[in-house]
Amino acid sequence: METAWVVVIGGGIAGLSVAARLAPRVRVVVLEAESAPGYHASGRSVAFAHYGLGNGPVRDLTALSMGELVAHGSVHPALHIASEAQTGLLDDLEAVHHHYGCDYTRVGAAGAQALMPALREDACLAALVDHGSLKLDTHAMLQAHVATLREHNGKLVTGARVHTIERDGDSWRIGTSKGTFGAAIVVNAAGAWADEIARLAGAAPIGIAPRRRTVISFAAPEGKDVSRWPFTKTVGEGFYILPEGRGQLLASSMDEGASDPCDAAPEELDKAVAADRVEQATTLAIRRIGHAWAGLRSFAPDELPVIGEAAGARGFFWCAGQGGAGFQTSPALSRIAAAAVLGEPFPEDCAAAGLSAAFFSPARLGP
Ligand SMILES: Cc1cc2nc3c(=O)[nH]c(=O)nc-3n(C[C@H](O)[C@H](O)[C@H](O)COP(=O)(O)OP(=O)(O)OC[C@H]3O[C@@H](n4cnc5c(N)ncnc54)[C@H](O)[C@@H]3O)c2cc1C
């Protein structure tokens, strides 16, 4: 039986980022069921960091992460657009950008069109340009964490599906399809499967709910270089669209269909709704959807991440519920999770931002 001080279950951004934080201090083994890291949600994101999503604490985590994210991304503007009915939401989002000291500009329809020429005049009454949002290299982020883990004698074991988690004296014994592992601490970073992993360990599930999100890819207008078009997103219900290289565009209707934990696949209706919303709001004609994918964004009932030791399961820590912001919050969230696992104080900068361990503790969600 191979032993480590910490076994992390899940080789997505949640598990790998916390493993990389812990590895210089203690021996860490990451167990991933699939044949490569980032196969599920973490391999299916649109890889953007911005303030246009999430609740207050998620935005705080984003702000606390931006400094580190710069190393893994390039600055690419976000254009948050509002119809007449959405101008209140745009005002709220402007207050958010002001609060975090973002470099932003409020523009009218013409200003929005100057940045995003395909936008129809009637689709946008006002908009906010965030000049500091980031296009992330999520593959590089995952690989950098794997490299840190290995550099410190840690290990990522792929193809290791966890099927049992049992108490063995003061430690845990974890049975997988690649053998048995022993550890003092288990970190549950299993994304959509986090409740299932908790049940295996005899810990109470907390209601982690996976929601499917669909992305379509299609060709940009013939001969047009769209690579500098902003990440364009409606402030409320609607869609987002962003460039993928010079000649491709990605879009989503920001669907949130409830799903069981699974290898998510796009549904025809969700693809059609995304294409329709893009065509309604822009002059783009989507002749053919080249490629589409779906991934699961997993939420706790209050849509905050869940970080901390499970009640009644000593040494079993949650690191789940990253929702739609798992990459952009990972620098701060992994520091919070590592401090919890090591029994160290809550990170000072996170506390100064008004956050505390209680915000993220599984205890807030009841027994
Ligand atoms: C379409 C889409 C767009 C997104 N866009 C963005 C964005 O722009 N910016 C952003 O910050 N976030 C974005 N997200 C959200 C982000 O991708 C997630 O928050 C993040 O990937 C969650 O990471 P995770 O490690 O918790 O989950 P996952 O990546 O799903 O990792 C969990 C891992 O646990 C493994 N596992 C499960 N059960 C077991 C078991 N029994 N044994 C071993 N391993 C197991 C799984 O195989 C999986 O690899 C987006 C998500 C989607 C779907």
Tab-separated table of N, CA and C in Angstrom, residues 119-197:
chain	number	residue	atom	x	y	z
A	119	LEU	N	-22.289	43.319	-33.174
A	119	LEU	CA	-23.425	43.530	-32.272
A	119	LEU	C	-24.532	44.321	-32.967
A	120	ARG	N	-25.761	43.853	-32.890
A	120	ARG	CA	-26.887	44.622	-33.456
A	120	ARG	C	-27.176	45.808	-32.544
A	121	GLU	N	-27.602	46.896	-33.178
A	121	GLU	CA	-27.833	48.135	-32.430
A	121	GLU	C	-28.848	47.935	-31.303
A	122	ASP	N	-29.924	47.176	-31.614
A	122	ASP	CA	-30.993	47.038	-30.615
A	122	ASP	C	-30.666	45.997	-29.532
A	123	ALA	N	-29.493	45.365	-29.608
A	123	ALA	CA	-29.156	44.319	-28.622
A	123	ALA	C	-28.480	44.898	-27.390
A	124	CYS	N	-28.108	46.165	-27.480
A	124	CYS	CA	-27.305	46.724	-26.385
A	124	CYS	C	-27.613	48.205	-26.227
A	125	LEU	N	-28.115	48.558	-25.049
A	125	LEU	CA	-28.375	49.969	-24.791
A	125	LEU	C	-27.143	50.612	-24.138
A	126	ALA	N	-26.513	49.832	-23.288
A	126	ALA	CA	-25.320	50.327	-22.582
A	126	ALA	C	-24.419	49.135	-22.290
A	127	ALA	N	-23.158	49.425	-22.003
A	127	ALA	CA	-22.208	48.324	-21.759
A	127	ALA	C	-21.076	48.792	-20.856
A	128	LEU	N	-20.385	47.806	-20.326
A	128	LEU	CA	-19.228	48.073	-19.475
A	128	LEU	C	-18.046	47.334	-20.088
A	129	VAL	N	-16.958	48.031	-20.295
A	129	VAL	CA	-15.758	47.376	-20.819
A	129	VAL	C	-14.798	47.182	-19.649
A	130	ASP	N	-14.463	45.932	-19.352
A	130	ASP	CA	-13.437	45.649	-18.336
A	130	ASP	C	-12.137	45.413	-19.090
A	131	HIS	N	-11.236	46.375	-18.976
A	131	HIS	CA	-9.988	46.297	-19.750
A	131	HIS	C	-8.985	45.311	-19.142
A	132	GLY	N	-9.269	44.824	-17.931
A	132	GLY	CA	-8.266	44.003	-17.242
A	132	GLY	C	-8.618	42.532	-17.123
A	133	SER	N	-9.695	42.087	-17.781
A	133	SER	CA	-10.035	40.663	-17.648
A	133	SER	C	-9.008	39.819	-18.404
A	134	LEU	N	-8.992	38.521	-18.098
A	134	LEU	CA	-7.902	37.673	-18.591
A	134	LEU	C	-8.419	36.463	-19.345
A	135	LYS	N	-7.785	36.175	-20.469
A	135	LYS	CA	-7.976	34.893	-21.149
A	135	LYS	C	-6.918	33.963	-20.560
A	136	LEU	N	-7.367	32.890	-19.918
A	136	LEU	CA	-6.430	32.011	-19.204
A	136	LEU	C	-5.965	30.860	-20.074
A	137	ASP	N	-4.753	30.391	-19.786
A	137	ASP	CA	-4.267	29.161	-20.417
A	137	ASP	C	-4.486	28.053	-19.380
A	138	THR	N	-5.671	27.450	-19.422
A	138	THR	CA	-6.054	26.507	-18.362
A	138	THR	C	-5.220	25.225	-18.429
A	139	HIS	N	-4.839	24.823	-19.640
A	139	HIS	CA	-4.006	23.631	-19.770
A	139	HIS	C	-2.663	23.876	-19.064
A	140	ALA	N	-2.101	25.056	-19.317
A	140	ALA	CA	-0.814	25.387	-18.679
A	140	ALA	C	-0.967	25.461	-17.162
A	141	MET	N	-2.097	25.957	-16.698
A	141	MET	CA	-2.310	26.029	-15.241
A	141	MET	C	-2.286	24.623	-14.633
A	142	LEU	N	-3.028	23.707	-15.265
A	142	LEU	CA	-3.076	22.329	-14.739
A	142	LEU	C	-1.682	21.704	-14.765
A	143	GLN	N	-0.975	21.880	-15.882
A	143	GLN	CA	0.355	21.267	-16.023
A	143	GLN	C	1.349	21.868	-15.039
A	144	ALA	N	1.229	23.161	-14.774
A	144	ALA	CA	2.143	23.802	-13.807
A	144	ALA	C	1.935	23.196	-12.421
A	145	HIS	N	0.679	22.920	-12.067
A	145	HIS	CA	0.420	22.311	-10.752
A	145	HIS	C	0.969	20.885	-10.697
A	146	VAL	N	0.815	20.140	-11.776
A	146	VAL	CA	1.349	18.769	-11.817
A	146	VAL	C	2.877	18.829	-11.662
A	147	ALA	N	3.507	19.787	-12.344
A	147	ALA	CA	4.973	19.914	-12.265
A	147	ALA	C	5.403	20.225	-10.826
A	148	THR	N	4.689	21.133	-10.157
A	148	THR	CA	5.032	21.470	-8.762
A	148	THR	C	4.893	20.237	-7.869
A	149	LEU	N	3.812	19.515	-8.085
A	149	LEU	CA	3.567	18.299	-7.296
A	149	LEU	C	4.746	17.332	-7.440
A	150	ARG	N	5.154	17.097	-8.690
A	150	ARG	CA	6.238	16.118	-8.945
A	150	ARG	C	7.567	16.599	-8.411
A	151	GLU	N	7.794	17.901	-8.555
A	151	GLU	CA	9.050	18.501	-8.078
A	151	GLU	C	9.250	18.231	-6.586
A	152	HIS	N	8.155	18.100	-5.854
A	152	HIS	CA	8.245	17.898	-4.402
A	152	HIS	C	7.918	16.461	-4.007
A	153	ASN	N	8.217	15.540	-4.917
A	153	ASN	CA	8.064	14.124	-4.591
A	153	ASN	C	6.610	13.687	-4.446
A	154	GLY	N	5.703	14.524	-4.949
A	154	GLY	CA	4.288	14.133	-4.961
A	154	GLY	C	3.985	13.343	-6.221
A	155	LYS	N	2.744	12.892	-6.340
A	155	LYS	CA	2.426	11.989	-7.440
A	155	LYS	C	0.990	12.209	-7.911
A	156	LEU	N	0.815	12.173	-9.232
A	156	LEU	CA	-0.541	12.143	-9.810
A	156	LEU	C	-0.730	10.740	-10.367
A	157	VAL	N	-1.734	10.025	-9.876
A	157	VAL	CA	-2.008	8.684	-10.393
A	157	VAL	C	-3.287	8.753	-11.211
A	158	THR	N	-3.147	8.592	-12.518
A	158	THR	CA	-4.338	8.627	-13.378
A	158	THR	C	-4.890	7.209	-13.532
A	159	GLY	N	-6.121	7.129	-13.984
A	159	GLY	CA	-6.771	5.819	-14.124
A	159	GLY	C	-7.029	5.175	-12.774
A	160	ALA	N	-7.033	5.986	-11.706
A	160	ALA	CA	-7.224	5.456	-10.343
A	160	ALA	C	-8.596	5.888	-9.831
A	161	ARG	N	-9.602	5.121	-10.175
A	161	ARG	CA	-10.961	5.458	-9.711
A	161	ARG	C	-11.132	4.984	-8.269
A	162	VAL	N	-11.478	5.898	-7.389
A	162	VAL	CA	-11.659	5.560	-5.968
A	162	VAL	C	-12.990	4.840	-5.796
A	163	HIS	N	-12.956	3.666	-5.168
A	163	HIS	CA	-14.241	2.986	-4.928
A	163	HIS	C	-14.520	2.700	-3.466
A	164	THR	N	-13.496	2.796	-2.605
A	164	THR	CA	-13.763	2.669	-1.162
A	164	THR	C	-12.892	3.663	-0.391
A	165	ILE	N	-13.432	4.176	0.699
A	165	ILE	CA	-12.655	5.054	1.601
A	165	ILE	C	-13.002	4.611	3.024
A	166	GLU	N	-12.042	4.014	3.679
A	166	GLU	CA	-12.336	3.452	5.007
A	166	GLU	C	-11.384	3.997	6.046
A	167	ARG	N	-11.879	4.077	7.244
A	167	ARG	CA	-11.046	4.490	8.368
A	167	ARG	C	-10.154	3.313	8.761
A	168	ASP	N	-8.872	3.595	9.026
A	168	ASP	CA	-7.930	2.539	9.400
A	168	ASP	C	-7.106	3.100	10.560
A	169	GLY	N	-7.611	2.959	11.780
A	169	GLY	CA	-6.962	3.588	12.940
A	169	GLY	C	-7.035	5.100	12.797
A	170	ASP	N	-5.839	5.747	12.791
A	170	ASP	CA	-5.810	7.218	12.670
A	170	ASP	C	-5.761	7.680	11.227
A	171	SER	N	-5.733	6.760	10.292
A	171	SER	CA	-5.618	7.189	8.891
A	171	SER	C	-6.786	6.670	8.055
A	172	TRP	N	-6.683	6.986	6.755
A	172	TRP	CA	-7.680	6.536	5.788
A	172	TRP	C	-7.038	5.518	4.862
A	173	ARG	N	-7.831	4.553	4.465
A	173	ARG	CA	-7.390	3.559	3.492
A	173	ARG	C	-8.309	3.747	2.273
A	174	ILE	N	-7.679	4.054	1.128
A	174	ILE	CA	-8.462	4.418	-0.067
A	174	ILE	C	-8.259	3.348	-1.138
A	175	GLY	N	-9.315	2.676	-1.472
A	175	GLY	CA	-9.242	1.611	-2.478
A	175	GLY	C	-9.551	2.161	-3.863
A	176	THR	N	-8.683	1.869	-4.829
A	176	THR	CA	-8.887	2.390	-6.185
A	176	THR	C	-8.658	1.271	-7.212
A	177	SER	N	-8.959	1.595	-8.454
A	177	SER	CA	-8.709	0.640	-9.536
A	177	SER	C	-7.208	0.493	-9.811
A	178	LYS	N	-6.384	1.296	-9.147
A	178	LYS	CA	-4.921	1.173	-9.280
A	178	LYS	C	-4.284	0.823	-7.941
A	179	GLY	N	-4.999	0.117	-7.085
A	179	GLY	CA	-4.438	-0.310	-5.806
A	179	GLY	C	-4.928	0.516	-4.630
A	180	THR	N	-4.346	0.217	-3.471
A	180	THR	CA	-4.808	0.860	-2.228
A	180	THR	C	-3.792	1.907	-1.781
A	181	PHE	N	-4.313	3.013	-1.291
A	181	PHE	CA	-3.466	4.116	-0.815
A	181	PHE	C	-3.836	4.423	0.639
A	182	GLY	N	-2.842	4.832	1.413
A	182	GLY	CA	-3.108	5.207	2.796
A	182	GLY	C	-2.722	6.664	3.012
A	183	ALA	N	-3.499	7.372	3.852
A	183	ALA	CA	-3.188	8.786	4.112
A	183	ALA	C	-3.831	9.222	5.420
A	184	ALA	N	-3.192	10.220	6.067
A	184	ALA	CA	-3.793	10.797	7.274
A	184	ALA	C	-4.997	11.645	6.892
A	185	ILE	N	-4.906	12.264	5.717
A	185	ILE	CA	-5.956	13.214	5.298
A	185	ILE	C	-6.406	12.917	3.873
A	186	VAL	N	-7.712	13.008	3.670
A	186	VAL	CA	-8.281	12.892	2.320
A	186	VAL	C	-8.890	14.243	1.955
A	187	VAL	N	-8.551	14.736	0.760
A	187	VAL	CA	-9.191	15.966	0.250
A	187	VAL	C	-10.132	15.562	-0.870
A	188	ASN	N	-11.392	15.925	-0.703
A	188	ASN	CA	-12.423	15.575	-1.671
A	188	ASN	C	-12.560	16.695	-2.705
A	189	ALA	N	-11.857	16.538	-3.835
A	189	ALA	CA	-11.915	17.542	-4.909
A	189	ALA	C	-12.472	16.870	-6.158
A	190	ALA	N	-13.555	16.142	-5.968
A	190	ALA	CA	-14.087	15.298	-7.050
A	190	ALA	C	-15.152	15.993	-7.885
A	191	GLY	N	-15.222	17.325	-7.823
A	191	GLY	CA	-16.130	18.072	-8.694
A	191	GLY	C	-17.565	17.584	-8.565
A	192	ALA	N	-18.161	17.209	-9.691
A	192	ALA	CA	-19.564	16.790	-9.719
A	192	ALA	C	-19.816	15.549	-8.866
A	193	TRP	N	-18.747	14.801	-8.580
A	193	TRP	CA	-18.873	13.547	-7.824
A	193	TRP	C	-18.585	13.754	-6.329
A	194	ALA	N	-18.489	14.983	-5.868
A	194	ALA	CA	-18.033	15.233	-4.493
A	194	ALA	C	-18.961	14.598	-3.452
A	195	ASP	N	-20.266	14.659	-3.673
A	195	ASP	CA	-21.178	14.026	-2.708
A	195	ASP	C	-20.993	12.508	-2.684
A	196	GLU	N	-20.745	11.928	-3.856
A	196	GLU	CA	-20.536	10.467	-3.924
A	196	GLU	C	-19.301	10.072	-3.136
A	197	ILE	N	-18.244	10.875	-3.263
A	197	ILE	CA	-17.000	10.584	-2.536
A	197	ILE	C	-17.237	10.720	-1.029
